[in-house]
Amino acid sequence: MAFSQSQPIGVLTGVSSGISSSNILRLADENGPEPPKDSTVLLPTMTTIQNWSRNCRDRWNGGDNLIDYVYGLSMFPHTNNMYRNSNRLVTIMIDILIIGAGPSGLCAAKTFLQHNPTSNIVILDSHSTVGGVWSKERLYPTLRTNNLYPTMDFSDFPMKDVGIGRPGHHITGEEMHAYLTAYAHHFDLMKRIRFNTRAVRVHQVQEEVTLNSDASCWKVEVEVDVHELGNPTTTVTLETNKLVMATGILGVPNMPSLKGSETFDAPLLHSSALGPRYQDVLQNPHINRVAVLGGSKSAYDTVYLAATTAHKVDWIIRKSGRGPSWVFPSHTKIGPFKAWREKLVTRRIFTFMSPCVLPDHSGKHISWIRDFLHTNKVGKAITKSFWKILHADTIRDCRYREGKDNKNFGVLEPEHSPFWYGTSSGTLNYEQDFKALVTSGQVTIHRQDISHLSPHAIHFLAADDAGKETLAVDALICATGYAATPPVDFFPPELHFQLGIPTTLDSLSDEEKAIWATYDQEADDLITKQFPQLIPLPPPPKSKSKESQDTKTYTPWRLHRGIAPPGPPTLTTARSIVFLSMHSNITNIPRIELQCLWSLAYFHDKLIKVSNSQVHKDTALFQRWCQLRSPLGHGRQYPDLNFDQLPYWDWLVADLGLKVRRKKSVWKELVSPYGSEDYRGLVEEWIEKYGIHKGEGSEQERREGEKRL
């Protein structure tokens, strides 16, 4: 086989065309020229590759990981090695590239393969195991989901089928990791995952690049951790037709920049590092007193972990911040009724209580109830009473004002109604009584702003905490949440506006600012007219903490349906990229499954048609409403849905052109909770409507692919 002298370095076409690694190795050994001294690499012509593909296709069973092979070629010298220079970027072409092997990434791969079993899909993840935030290295002993079994089930893979979970119990981190691992094995996804591989940059392809008649839209630079082989990190460039960003909203830890941190001389870490650093911090005999900064559910989890490992805990919640979040038991009583909170918010009758601007797909028999509750004088009184009762019941459930020794614990009562917090909340999913840890004195709460750090000491701005201005501690753990920015850099920067991803305000042109300002004003006018009660929202306090200085202001996520770019279609961006789980809600799995199917339909242009102008209007309305609806949650940055998650699911199903109301009767539609079981078989419904993609392989390949699923 002759190699062309005109084909430039960059595209390894074997992946897309189905060439086994053994064949590439053989052909490279027999025919590969010795690379010139300038390390120029010559590759086969396109015609040669296509013939090569057809000859090798029937010998390829999909089991070889060609990416692993290319990494190996780039790292080890070989007599006739096409990729001998380890400093050279190797470029691989992929049909669909998924960044993230958490629940969203795994579900996306399964969904796409269900539609096209012969599709060449690769999943990248920076961890060494599946699960994303539930990967093995992120786990620590007391980590649990906020959800009770079995509400974390995928619709087509129940936990009970693999013996995971216990009814009435919160799902542990170990169980969640085991479940996602079993899911990946069951749907034959493990061979498609490249672990210890971090995507660092995404470039828009400026010119059309043809590979087997497909256009490459994105170049993704990834760093591969190969230290176990004695080599430094290797950089590989992947080209893909479709890019799925499944990194979610927990990818970039929001680590505060505290003055004096370089002199702290003690462990200083973000709560996201508790898994890998559990042994050297919380099992360290020299660490006795631990400070925790933050007021969110992750702060509760960190405080609980530190306290139950016999540490004295100083819990610092900024005085000038938003204060603590709502963290409550899994069940509550509303009047005489005991309700499972997670199931409460997916019952239509209770979703009607929320002022929601999303389209109402509940049906003519019951949709009038929402109108009555928000337009009629009596209905408005009922809605107002509901939120007042829920607020009072939550205070009671949390025991903020209960008992004589409640002074320290009462500090944890949030300042405003749960109505405004969205998903900035959590469940008391602990084996021990959390309140007892606080009232016993093992945990001391400080509502203070930090001035600076010094060796083993935290200094406060004011001295109103029993006269103490300084805390002597052995470690500081910052449970300060995550930045809303994507964990991968996109180039060129002007692309941010079209993609709808957060960018600094000063990076936008006046024209770009004006476009969204117009749509935002239209959205605000509509919301003000329909739900005026959302306008006098509680103002967020202005922080005085030193760690908040010099913080850049970013635009919010502005995605069509919270998934796809809202910008005008171009050759290289039209239906070629989606963002999964840039979103916060209580019941995640149904939303993940629906977003994945919606993305599949989006890639194939099989959604209900919406004009570009309407896409922008819908996107602005969704973003502005989330910001007004959950100002003390995450609504300022990305969709944050609690009582409004079911209308969002309806929205996606309606876009798919499928049956929205999944219950068997009007009564059940009104009062029965929705869960993943209600969407079981939805992918098959969509495939039945639009047909399975045949791909370029043989009918036998398609059947074999289906068997693997």
XYZ file of C-alpha atoms in Angstrom:
709
model
C 0.000 0.000 0.000
C 1.369 3.377 -0.973
C 1.082 6.440 1.199
C 0.198 9.771 -0.331
C 2.726 12.556 -0.136
C -0.089 15.104 -0.169
C -2.254 14.054 2.775
C -1.395 16.317 5.732
C -1.009 15.256 9.344
C -4.126 15.353 11.395
C -6.896 12.914 10.593
C -6.722 9.268 11.540
C -9.622 7.949 9.511
C -9.541 4.400 10.826
C -11.886 5.109 13.710
C -14.814 6.303 11.664
C -14.413 3.635 9.007
C -14.170 0.655 11.350
C -10.532 -0.449 10.958
C -9.200 -2.667 13.721
C -6.098 -1.653 15.612
C -4.355 -4.873 14.598
C -4.829 -4.041 10.914
C -3.508 -0.535 11.404
C -0.483 -1.898 13.232
C 0.177 -4.461 10.489
C -0.191 -1.919 7.702
C 1.941 0.595 9.547
C 4.678 -1.998 10.030
C 4.632 -3.211 6.437
C 4.046 0.013 4.570
C 4.702 2.915 6.883
C 7.650 5.021 5.715
C 10.338 6.037 8.148
C 9.249 9.529 9.260
C 11.465 12.285 7.917
C 13.757 14.087 10.315
C 11.291 16.961 10.613
C 8.733 14.447 11.992
C 6.271 15.115 9.168
C 3.697 12.326 9.189
C 2.175 11.050 5.960
C -1.202 9.318 5.946
C -3.112 7.278 3.364
C -5.234 8.979 0.744
C -8.993 9.146 1.259
C -9.639 6.595 -1.507
C -7.162 4.167 0.028
C -8.779 4.549 3.440
C -12.269 3.895 2.076
C -11.106 0.703 0.317
C -9.179 -0.278 3.433
C -12.324 0.222 5.498
C -14.464 -2.042 3.333
C -11.843 -4.808 3.356
C -11.435 -4.704 7.121
C -15.007 -4.020 8.197
C -16.120 -7.646 8.393
C -13.127 -8.456 10.629
C -13.878 -5.678 13.127
C -16.128 -6.655 16.028
C -16.060 -3.310 17.773
C -14.074 -4.640 20.707
C -10.791 -2.877 20.023
C -10.326 0.569 21.475
C -8.620 2.389 18.644
C -8.105 5.506 20.713
C -6.078 3.477 23.221
C -4.035 2.142 20.340
C -3.305 5.599 18.964
C -2.247 6.787 22.413
C 0.168 3.875 22.485
C 1.555 4.700 19.058
C 2.149 8.281 20.131
C 4.062 7.225 23.229
C 6.314 4.342 22.203
C 9.048 4.401 19.519
C 8.702 1.903 16.692
C 10.759 1.186 13.590
C 8.041 2.216 11.156
C 5.743 4.097 13.501
C 3.519 6.647 11.793
C 3.020 8.420 15.135
C 6.470 7.946 16.611
C 6.975 11.534 17.785
C 5.294 11.786 21.224
C 5.190 15.585 20.971
C 3.080 15.417 17.843
C -0.692 15.872 18.101
C -2.590 12.834 16.904
C -6.009 13.607 15.429
C -8.804 11.033 15.472
C -12.161 11.324 13.705
C -15.300 10.298 15.619
C -18.998 10.359 14.717
C -20.239 11.383 18.167
C -17.965 12.486 20.982
C -19.393 12.612 24.508
C -17.538 14.503 27.221
C -18.403 12.991 30.595
C -19.117 9.426 31.760
C -21.619 10.381 34.428
C -25.351 9.583 34.264
C -25.949 12.032 31.382
C -23.044 10.857 29.244
C -23.849 7.181 29.718
C -27.531 7.723 28.970
C -26.699 9.761 25.869
C -24.467 7.006 24.483
C -27.092 4.353 25.194
C -29.822 6.424 23.538
C -27.787 7.208 20.409
C -26.732 3.567 20.020
C -30.302 2.426 20.466
C -31.116 4.502 17.389
C -27.975 3.632 15.417
C -26.095 0.594 16.788
C -23.272 1.035 14.246
C -22.523 4.633 15.221
C -18.944 5.340 16.240
C -19.306 6.879 19.704
C -16.521 7.669 22.151
C -16.950 8.866 25.746
C -14.185 10.770 27.517
C -13.883 11.229 31.270
C -11.178 12.690 33.465
C -11.861 10.146 36.215
C -10.595 6.569 36.275
C -14.070 5.064 36.733
C -17.613 5.757 35.530
C -20.110 7.882 37.391
C -18.924 11.484 37.159
C -19.656 12.871 40.632
C -20.436 9.247 41.572
C -17.097 7.904 40.310
C -15.217 5.729 42.785
C -12.538 8.329 43.490
C -15.144 10.970 44.412
C -16.813 8.834 47.098
C -16.466 9.133 50.869
C -18.116 7.039 53.611
C -21.198 9.155 54.399
C -22.045 10.262 50.843
C -25.671 9.605 49.886
C -28.146 10.857 47.342
C -30.896 13.246 48.364
C -33.214 10.753 46.690
C -34.827 7.701 48.246
C -34.755 4.349 46.475
C -35.871 3.802 43.708
C -36.161 7.338 42.301
C -32.677 7.215 40.735
C -33.656 4.365 38.384
C -33.257 4.681 34.646
C -36.525 3.655 33.017
C -34.990 0.675 31.190
C -32.596 -0.504 33.911
C -34.217 -0.698 37.392
C -31.897 -0.910 40.386
C -33.787 -3.909 41.731
C -32.733 -5.918 38.682
C -29.113 -5.733 39.820
C -29.808 -5.996 43.551
C -28.899 -2.405 44.409
C -30.739 -0.189 46.882
C -33.203 -0.711 49.729
C -36.788 0.567 49.803
C -37.193 3.601 52.026
C -33.445 4.278 52.212
C -31.261 6.904 50.616
C -28.955 5.506 47.959
C -25.344 5.490 49.104
C -22.476 6.750 47.001
C -21.132 3.206 46.683
C -24.521 1.957 45.485
C -24.841 4.775 42.973
C -21.380 4.067 41.575
C -22.129 0.339 41.379
C -25.425 1.037 39.617
C -23.884 3.303 36.977
C -21.076 0.792 36.439
C -23.651 -1.967 35.950
C -25.569 0.302 33.553
C -22.427 0.876 31.470
C -21.710 -2.859 31.306
C -25.320 -3.783 30.558
C -25.473 -1.484 27.539
C -21.935 -2.374 26.422
C -20.588 1.141 26.920
C -17.360 0.413 28.791
C -15.369 -0.272 25.629
C -16.320 3.187 24.360
C -15.049 5.078 27.416
C -11.534 6.523 27.637
C -10.781 7.244 31.287
C -8.142 9.609 32.690
C -8.725 11.789 29.646
C -9.657 15.425 30.089
C -11.077 17.638 27.368
C -9.389 21.030 27.659
C -10.275 22.977 24.496
C -12.971 22.860 21.867
C -12.361 24.538 18.519
C -14.937 25.246 15.876
C -13.797 23.895 12.521
C -13.633 26.950 10.292
C -13.625 25.056 7.012
C -15.515 21.971 5.995
C -13.409 18.853 6.560
C -14.721 15.811 4.756
C -14.280 12.307 6.087
C -16.330 9.530 4.503
C -18.707 12.208 3.225
C -19.329 13.587 6.730
C -18.449 17.093 7.847
C -16.267 17.530 10.895
C -17.682 20.313 13.035
C -15.504 20.315 16.140
C -11.918 19.718 17.156
C -11.443 18.749 20.792
C -8.031 18.816 22.430
C -7.726 16.281 25.222
C -5.008 15.573 27.737
C -4.363 11.930 28.508
C -2.912 10.976 31.881
C -0.250 8.370 31.106
C 1.957 8.787 34.156
C 1.538 5.103 34.992
C 3.539 4.405 31.835
C 6.327 6.769 32.829
C 5.351 9.416 30.301
C 4.053 12.946 30.719
C 0.515 13.885 29.782
C -0.084 13.298 26.080
C -2.244 15.641 24.023
C -4.571 14.183 21.416
C -6.942 16.041 19.102
C -10.291 14.481 18.306
C -12.484 15.599 15.424
C -16.177 14.931 15.643
C -19.368 15.519 13.717
C -21.484 15.725 16.865
C -20.312 16.916 20.265
C -22.201 16.152 23.478
C -21.080 18.121 26.518
C -22.305 15.953 29.402
C -20.172 17.514 32.123
C -23.132 18.952 34.016
C -22.971 21.822 36.474
C -20.567 20.229 38.956
C -17.421 20.384 36.857
C -15.693 23.579 38.010
C -15.291 23.902 41.800
C -15.900 27.433 43.024
C -12.835 27.763 45.229
C -12.788 31.146 46.999
C -9.651 33.233 46.716
C -8.921 33.925 50.378
C -6.268 36.442 51.293
C -3.375 34.728 53.033
C -4.244 31.250 51.769
C -0.644 30.739 50.656
C 0.463 31.089 54.288
C -2.303 28.946 55.832
C 0.111 26.008 56.198
C -2.707 23.484 56.654
C -4.968 21.488 54.322
C -7.149 23.877 52.298
C -9.461 22.146 49.842
C -12.816 22.222 48.102
C -15.497 19.778 49.216
C -15.367 18.148 45.770
C -11.956 16.753 46.790
C -13.271 14.997 49.909
C -13.177 11.613 48.186
C -9.543 11.547 47.085
C -8.368 13.449 50.180
C -10.467 11.711 52.821
C -7.571 9.654 54.183
C -4.934 12.385 54.386
C -7.306 14.993 55.865
C -10.092 13.399 57.889
C -8.155 10.273 58.852
C -5.057 12.258 59.784
C -4.365 11.946 63.548
C -2.831 15.435 63.573
C -6.039 17.095 62.354
C -8.483 17.591 65.215
C -10.318 20.817 64.429
C -11.836 21.357 60.992
C -13.433 24.515 59.605
C -16.110 24.287 56.913
C -17.015 27.323 54.792
C -20.425 27.483 53.096
C -24.144 27.178 53.758
C -25.360 24.786 51.053
C -26.262 21.092 51.229
C -22.655 20.217 50.407
C -21.664 22.159 53.530
C -24.111 20.080 55.581
C -22.546 16.921 54.114
C -19.029 18.121 54.883
C -19.910 19.136 58.432
C -21.569 15.772 59.032
C -18.573 13.851 57.672
C -16.109 15.821 59.792
C -18.232 15.579 62.946
C -18.861 11.843 62.619
C -15.130 11.233 62.229
C -14.591 12.720 65.707
C -13.510 16.220 64.693
C -14.438 19.484 66.330
C -16.122 21.485 63.581
C -16.300 25.254 63.085
C -18.959 25.928 60.482
C -18.587 29.341 58.836
C -21.555 30.786 56.946
C -20.956 34.246 55.538
C -22.909 36.942 57.310
C -23.156 38.964 54.105
C -24.036 36.011 51.880
C -27.354 34.347 51.148
C -27.155 32.361 54.332
C -27.900 28.665 54.794
C -30.000 26.608 52.406
C -33.126 24.668 53.257
C -32.233 21.101 54.262
C -35.213 19.092 55.442
C -36.457 15.536 56.065
C -37.515 13.436 53.082
C -41.173 13.540 54.180
C -43.391 16.351 55.415
C -46.962 16.843 56.592
C -49.153 19.277 54.701
C -52.214 19.624 56.855
C -53.324 16.081 57.744
C -51.401 14.475 54.866
C -47.879 13.029 55.008
C -46.053 13.631 51.747
C -42.806 12.372 50.228
C -41.244 15.664 49.169
C -39.548 14.314 46.053
C -42.841 12.816 44.851
C -44.822 15.871 45.934
C -43.196 18.125 43.349
C -43.983 15.816 40.399
C -47.734 15.598 41.069
C -49.547 17.906 38.650
C -51.935 19.182 41.279
C -48.985 20.614 43.214
C -47.066 21.822 40.161
C -50.103 24.013 39.478
C -49.290 25.932 42.666
C -46.134 27.341 41.089
C -46.226 30.445 38.842
C -44.876 28.751 35.721
C -44.489 30.341 32.278
C -43.751 27.077 30.478
C -46.433 25.798 28.088
C -49.212 23.887 29.826
C -49.558 20.398 28.320
C -51.688 18.975 31.131
C -54.766 18.691 28.916
C -58.085 20.476 28.650
C -59.674 18.451 31.455
C -57.339 19.780 34.148
C -55.404 22.744 32.699
C -58.147 25.093 33.921
C -56.962 24.426 37.477
C -53.686 26.270 36.866
C -55.532 29.209 35.343
C -57.942 29.299 38.278
C -55.125 29.246 40.863
C -53.258 32.164 39.275
C -55.971 34.371 37.792
C -58.977 33.988 40.091
C -59.086 35.869 43.405
C -60.031 32.731 45.340
C -57.434 30.692 43.470
C -54.709 33.193 44.309
C -55.681 32.973 47.981
C -55.392 29.174 47.846
C -51.955 29.378 46.228
C -50.728 31.926 48.760
C -51.965 29.749 51.634
C -50.236 26.692 50.167
C -46.819 28.355 50.162
C -47.391 29.809 53.616
C -48.315 26.387 55.020
C -45.369 24.710 53.254
C -43.009 27.295 54.751
C -44.360 26.782 58.269
C -44.363 22.988 57.935
C -40.761 23.003 56.724
C -39.638 25.077 59.713
C -41.410 22.583 61.962
C -39.923 19.563 60.164
C -36.407 20.988 60.431
C -36.830 21.765 64.166
C -35.154 25.159 63.848
C -37.210 26.603 66.715
C -37.633 23.465 68.789
C -36.041 22.915 72.222
C -34.319 25.039 74.851
C -30.799 24.299 73.566
C -31.658 25.565 70.114
C -29.713 28.828 69.961
C -26.834 27.476 67.894
C -29.007 25.305 65.630
C -31.566 28.041 64.991
C -28.913 29.977 63.072
C -29.454 27.482 60.238
C -32.993 28.652 59.509
C -32.965 30.307 56.068
C -34.073 33.901 55.866
C -36.804 33.460 53.242
C -39.523 31.036 52.170
C -38.568 27.819 50.326
C -40.558 29.315 47.439
C -37.502 31.364 46.379
C -34.735 28.768 46.756
C -35.353 26.378 43.873
C -33.044 23.409 44.294
C -30.672 25.223 46.642
C -31.867 22.763 49.217
C -31.365 19.180 50.255
C -32.525 16.254 52.315
C -31.415 15.239 55.800
C -30.105 11.911 54.521
C -27.927 11.092 57.524
C -27.872 8.074 59.830
C -27.246 10.200 62.915
C -29.321 13.148 64.113
C -27.737 16.191 62.494
C -29.251 18.590 65.005
C -27.707 16.670 67.912
C -24.230 17.214 66.453
C -24.838 20.970 66.569
C -26.647 21.292 69.900
C -24.051 19.083 71.614
C -21.380 21.665 70.865
C -19.359 19.421 68.567
C -20.325 21.750 65.726
C -20.168 25.508 66.270
C -21.757 27.818 63.712
C -20.237 31.220 62.924
C -22.215 33.737 60.835
C -19.112 35.717 59.922
C -17.232 37.102 56.956
C -13.630 36.026 56.557
C -10.999 38.745 56.500
C -7.924 36.633 55.807
C -5.984 33.508 56.684
C -2.724 33.064 58.525
C -0.853 29.908 59.603
C -3.515 27.521 60.954
C -5.866 30.460 61.605
C -8.992 32.057 60.131
C -9.550 35.754 60.826
C -13.033 37.307 60.758
C -13.962 40.804 59.671
C -15.925 41.585 62.831
C -15.711 40.526 66.463
C -19.370 39.874 67.217
C -19.036 36.106 67.664
C -18.592 35.925 71.439
C -15.645 38.263 71.109
C -13.654 35.903 68.908
C -11.963 37.333 65.833
C -9.733 34.367 65.085
C -10.231 30.618 64.814
C -7.315 28.234 65.240
C -7.961 25.232 62.972
C -6.112 22.293 61.447
C -7.896 22.288 58.080
C -10.339 24.370 56.042
C -12.813 22.742 53.658
C -14.675 25.082 51.305
C -18.155 23.796 50.477
C -18.726 26.786 48.230
C -20.430 25.181 45.270
C -19.437 25.236 41.632
C -18.855 27.870 38.994
C -21.494 28.070 36.279
C -18.869 28.216 33.530
C -18.165 25.134 31.372
C -15.097 23.067 32.342
C -13.818 23.247 28.757
C -12.620 26.334 26.887
C -14.381 27.089 23.597
C -12.600 28.840 20.725
C -12.923 31.308 19.197
C -14.319 33.315 22.157
C -16.948 34.935 19.924
C -18.525 31.493 19.705
C -19.821 31.805 23.274
C -22.603 34.129 22.194
C -23.912 31.755 19.514
C -23.588 28.705 21.733
C -25.336 30.351 24.673
C -22.616 29.471 27.176
C -21.527 31.839 29.967
C -19.024 34.496 29.032
C -17.807 37.693 30.643
C -20.000 40.704 30.009
C -17.093 42.767 28.745
C -16.414 40.186 26.009
C -19.765 40.871 24.318
C -20.139 43.499 21.644
C -22.729 46.236 22.052
C -24.770 44.590 19.310
C -24.745 41.230 21.098
C -25.737 42.841 24.387
C -28.563 44.677 22.653
C -29.949 41.478 21.116
C -30.418 39.745 24.456
C -31.485 42.964 26.176
C -34.402 43.216 23.758
C -35.496 39.622 24.237
C -35.001 39.856 28.017
C -37.185 42.945 28.224
C -39.943 41.221 26.259
C -39.698 38.261 28.624
C -39.784 40.469 31.727
C -42.865 42.270 30.444
C -44.663 38.980 29.860
C -43.699 37.590 33.287
C -44.680 40.809 35.049
C -48.090 40.737 33.415
C -48.739 37.055 34.058
C -47.116 36.626 37.496
C -46.550 39.996 39.186
C -45.841 38.224 42.493
C -42.415 37.196 41.134
C -41.207 40.765 40.727
C -40.737 41.918 44.370
C -38.259 39.095 44.920
C -35.951 39.100 47.963
C -32.825 41.047 46.956
C -29.568 39.119 47.164
C -27.247 40.646 49.767
C -24.083 42.339 48.653
C -21.142 40.333 49.886
C -18.354 41.986 51.828
C -16.198 38.895 52.123
C -12.666 39.190 50.894
C -13.051 36.090 48.744
C -15.701 37.810 46.623
C -13.450 40.608 45.424
C -12.261 40.748 41.821
C -14.941 38.276 40.717
C -15.855 38.538 37.041
C -19.489 38.846 36.064
C -20.628 36.139 33.663
C -23.696 35.915 31.496
C -26.116 33.073 32.324
C -26.516 29.891 30.324
C -28.857 30.675 27.432
C -29.719 27.386 25.753
C -32.713 26.409 23.648
C -34.789 24.203 25.987
C -31.770 24.282 28.281
C -29.921 21.991 25.849
C -28.984 23.418 22.438
C -27.396 26.634 21.136
C -29.903 29.404 20.427
C -27.671 31.157 17.892
C -28.272 31.294 14.120
C -27.403 28.035 12.347
C -24.086 27.894 10.503
C -22.385 25.162 8.526
C -20.314 24.026 11.488
C -22.630 24.619 14.436
C -26.047 23.672 13.059
C -27.322 20.703 15.078
C -23.824 19.552 15.953
C -23.531 20.274 19.685
C -25.686 19.897 22.791
C -25.159 20.522 26.491
C -26.682 18.002 28.891
C -27.474 18.581 32.569
C -26.594 22.277 32.615
C -29.578 22.228 34.835
C -30.693 21.654 38.416
C -33.820 19.868 39.531
C -34.947 17.429 42.213
C -35.676 14.286 40.191
C -32.769 14.016 37.777
C -33.065 10.712 35.934
C -36.298 11.387 33.979
C -34.926 14.778 32.951
C -31.652 13.177 31.813
C -33.430 10.546 29.727
C -35.673 13.136 28.095
C -32.793 15.510 27.367
C -30.846 12.678 25.727
C -33.746 11.688 23.478
C -34.424 15.348 22.674
C -30.739 15.705 21.696
C -30.972 12.696 19.385
C -34.011 14.221 17.692
C -32.271 17.601 17.520
C -29.229 16.106 15.781
C -31.517 14.513 13.182
C -33.825 17.528 12.799
C -36.835 15.566 14.045
C -38.236 18.078 16.536
C -41.380 20.142 16.174
C -40.346 23.092 14.005
C -39.678 26.404 15.764
C -38.487 29.584 14.018
C -35.119 31.117 14.938
C -36.877 34.155 16.357
C -39.119 31.981 18.527
C -36.087 30.016 19.743
C -34.556 33.252 21.029
C -37.821 34.356 22.621
C -38.338 30.993 24.326
C -34.735 30.935 25.522
C -34.934 34.434 26.986
C -38.272 33.722 28.650
C -37.000 30.464 30.172
C -33.827 32.092 31.496
C -35.479 35.237 32.873
C -38.287 33.265 34.486
C -35.790 30.885 36.165
C -33.889 33.902 37.475
C -37.040 35.451 38.928
C -38.494 32.157 40.138
C -35.366 30.906 41.981
C -33.282 33.992 42.818
C -31.888 32.392 45.980
C -31.158 29.164 44.156
C -29.319 28.750 40.864
C -31.827 30.485 38.597
C -29.483 33.396 37.931
C -27.062 31.028 36.186
C -28.977 28.093 34.705
C -32.427 26.428 34.862
C -33.332 25.615 38.459
C -36.601 23.710 38.698
C -38.350 22.288 41.722
C -42.147 22.392 41.480
C -41.767 23.205 37.770
C -39.796 20.193 36.570
C -42.833 18.275 35.276
C -43.904 21.119 32.932
C -40.321 21.122 31.630
C -40.476 17.381 30.936
C -43.798 17.935 29.158
C -42.147 20.607 27.022
C -39.458 18.209 25.805
C -41.883 15.365 25.102
C -44.130 17.738 23.146
C -41.132 18.821 21.054
C -40.544 15.147 20.255
C -44.075 14.844 18.935
C -44.886 12.065 21.414
C -47.636 11.539 23.962
C -47.147 14.000 26.814
C -49.710 12.770 29.329
C -48.495 9.305 30.331
C -51.044 8.326 32.993
C -54.013 6.025 32.377
C -56.736 8.368 33.616
C -57.401 12.056 34.183
C -57.494 11.499 37.947
C -54.096 9.770 37.980
C -52.757 12.479 35.700
C -53.740 15.015 38.320
C -52.650 13.341 41.565
C -50.136 10.558 40.782
C -46.430 11.452 40.861
C -44.358 11.196 37.707
C -41.115 9.231 37.593
C -38.804 7.496 35.147
C -41.210 4.540 34.924
C -43.708 6.792 33.142
C -41.246 7.277 30.276
C -40.303 3.623 29.888
C -40.248 2.785 26.181
C -40.186 6.413 25.024
C -37.074 5.900 22.885
C -38.778 2.965 21.167
C -41.856 5.138 20.571
C -39.692 7.764 18.901
C -37.840 5.179 16.789
C -41.150 3.630 15.738
C -42.310 7.056 14.603
C -39.158 8.129 12.764
C -37.385 4.831 12.030
C -34.059 3.401 13.130
C -30.951 4.799 11.477
C -29.452 2.181 9.172
C -25.971 3.644 9.146
C -23.363 2.738 6.558
C -22.761 -0.797 7.809
C -24.409 -4.006 6.767
C -27.769 -5.306 7.974
C -25.880 -7.999 9.896
C -23.886 -5.312 11.744
C -27.095 -3.526 12.671
C -28.623 -6.725 14.091
C -25.464 -7.509 16.023
C -25.442 -3.988 17.413
C -29.046 -4.382 18.523
C -28.197 -7.662 20.277
C -25.507 -5.902 22.301
C -28.172 -3.503 23.555
